[in-house]
Short mmCIF file of C-alpha atoms in Angstrom, two decimals:
data_model
loop_
_atom_site.label_atom_id
_atom_site.label_comp_id
_atom_site.label_asym_id
_atom_site.label_seq_id
_atom_site.Cartn_x
_atom_site.Cartn_y
_atom_site.Cartn_z
CA LEU A 794 0.91 -10.94 4.29
CA VAL A 795 1.66 -8.23 6.89
CA PRO A 796 4.81 -8.60 8.98
CA PRO A 797 4.20 -8.35 12.75
CA ALA A 798 6.12 -5.06 12.94
CA LEU A 799 3.54 -3.56 10.60
CA GLU A 800 0.41 -4.31 12.60
CA PRO A 801 -2.28 -1.68 11.97
CA VAL A 802 -2.78 -0.90 15.68
CA ALA A 803 0.89 0.09 16.02
CA ILE A 804 0.68 2.13 12.81
CA VAL A 805 -2.39 4.01 14.08
CA ARG A 806 -0.48 5.04 17.21
CA ALA A 807 2.82 5.90 15.52
CA CYS A 808 1.53 7.56 12.36
CA GLY A 809 -1.76 9.14 13.34
CA LEU A 810 -3.70 7.28 10.66
CA THR A 811 -7.25 6.01 10.93
CA ARG A 812 -7.67 2.28 11.47
CA ARG A 813 -8.57 1.73 7.80
CA GLU A 814 -5.68 3.90 6.57
CA ALA A 815 -3.35 1.92 8.83
CA GLU A 816 -4.64 -1.35 7.39
CA VAL A 817 -3.99 -0.05 3.89
CA ALA A 818 -0.57 1.33 4.90
CA ALA A 819 0.44 -2.02 6.40
CA LEU A 820 -0.46 -3.84 3.20
CA LEU A 821 1.25 -1.22 1.02
CA ALA A 822 4.36 -1.48 3.21
CA ALA A 823 4.28 -5.23 2.71
CA GLY A 824 4.34 -4.65 -1.07
CA ALA A 825 0.68 -5.32 -1.90
CA THR A 826 -0.84 -3.91 -5.06
CA ASN A 827 -4.13 -1.99 -5.02
CA ALA A 828 -5.90 -5.11 -6.27
CA GLU A 829 -4.37 -7.18 -3.46
CA VAL A 830 -5.29 -4.56 -0.85
CA ALA A 831 -8.83 -4.43 -2.22
CA ALA A 832 -9.18 -8.20 -2.01
CA ALA A 833 -7.64 -8.44 1.46
CA LEU A 834 -9.88 -5.72 2.92
CA ALA A 835 -13.00 -6.41 0.84
CA LEU A 836 -12.91 -2.92 -0.67
CA SER A 837 -13.30 -1.62 -4.20
CA PRO A 838 -10.15 -0.64 -6.07
CA HIS A 839 -11.44 2.96 -6.18
CA THR A 840 -11.72 3.04 -2.38
CA VAL A 841 -8.22 1.62 -2.06
CA ARG A 842 -6.89 4.35 -4.38
CA HIS A 843 -8.54 6.96 -2.17
CA HIS A 844 -7.08 5.45 1.01
CA THR A 845 -3.67 5.15 -0.63
CA GLU A 846 -3.72 8.85 -1.57
CA ARG A 847 -4.66 9.76 2.02
CA VAL A 848 -1.90 7.55 3.46
CA LEU A 849 0.72 9.12 1.16
CA ALA A 850 -0.43 12.62 2.09
CA ARG A 851 -0.62 11.99 5.83
CA LEU A 852 2.81 10.36 5.89
CA GLY A 853 4.27 13.14 3.73
CA VAL A 854 5.61 10.76 1.08
CA HIS A 855 5.10 10.57 -2.67
CA THR A 856 5.52 6.89 -3.48
CA ARG A 857 4.10 3.61 -2.28
CA ARG A 858 7.64 2.36 -1.64
CA ALA A 859 8.25 5.32 0.70
CA VAL A 860 5.25 4.26 2.81
CA ARG A 861 7.22 1.32 4.20
CA ALA A 862 10.22 3.47 5.11
CA ALA A 863 8.05 6.17 6.71
CA VAL A 864 6.01 3.69 8.74
CA LEU A 865 9.06 1.76 9.93
CA ALA A 866 10.89 4.98 10.85
CA ARG A 867 7.94 6.24 12.90
CA LEU A 868 7.50 2.88 14.59
CA ALA A 869 11.21 2.76 15.45
CA ASP A 870 11.27 6.34 16.73
CA GLY A 871 8.08 6.02 18.70
CA ALA A 872 7.21 9.32 17.08
CA PRO A 873 4.06 11.06 18.22
CA PRO A 874 1.18 10.95 15.74
CA VAL A 875 1.28 13.45 12.95
CA ALA A 876 -1.58 15.93 12.70
#
């Protein structure tokens, strides 16, 4: 479900996310719904909502669709992690 360019390890380095946030971000960037993320990571939908909110905040974006663009831009730029 996750394209190779969106591997969580690369996202952790480029975006300064935790491993779990990076896993959620990768799935969101691949177009997964909260229910799909929850199933893929064996989490509750509530936990996925929480992680999604943290990912949006840490990437400085307001929509799930913008997660993909932000992650890909940071991966392409080799940007240092955000604080």
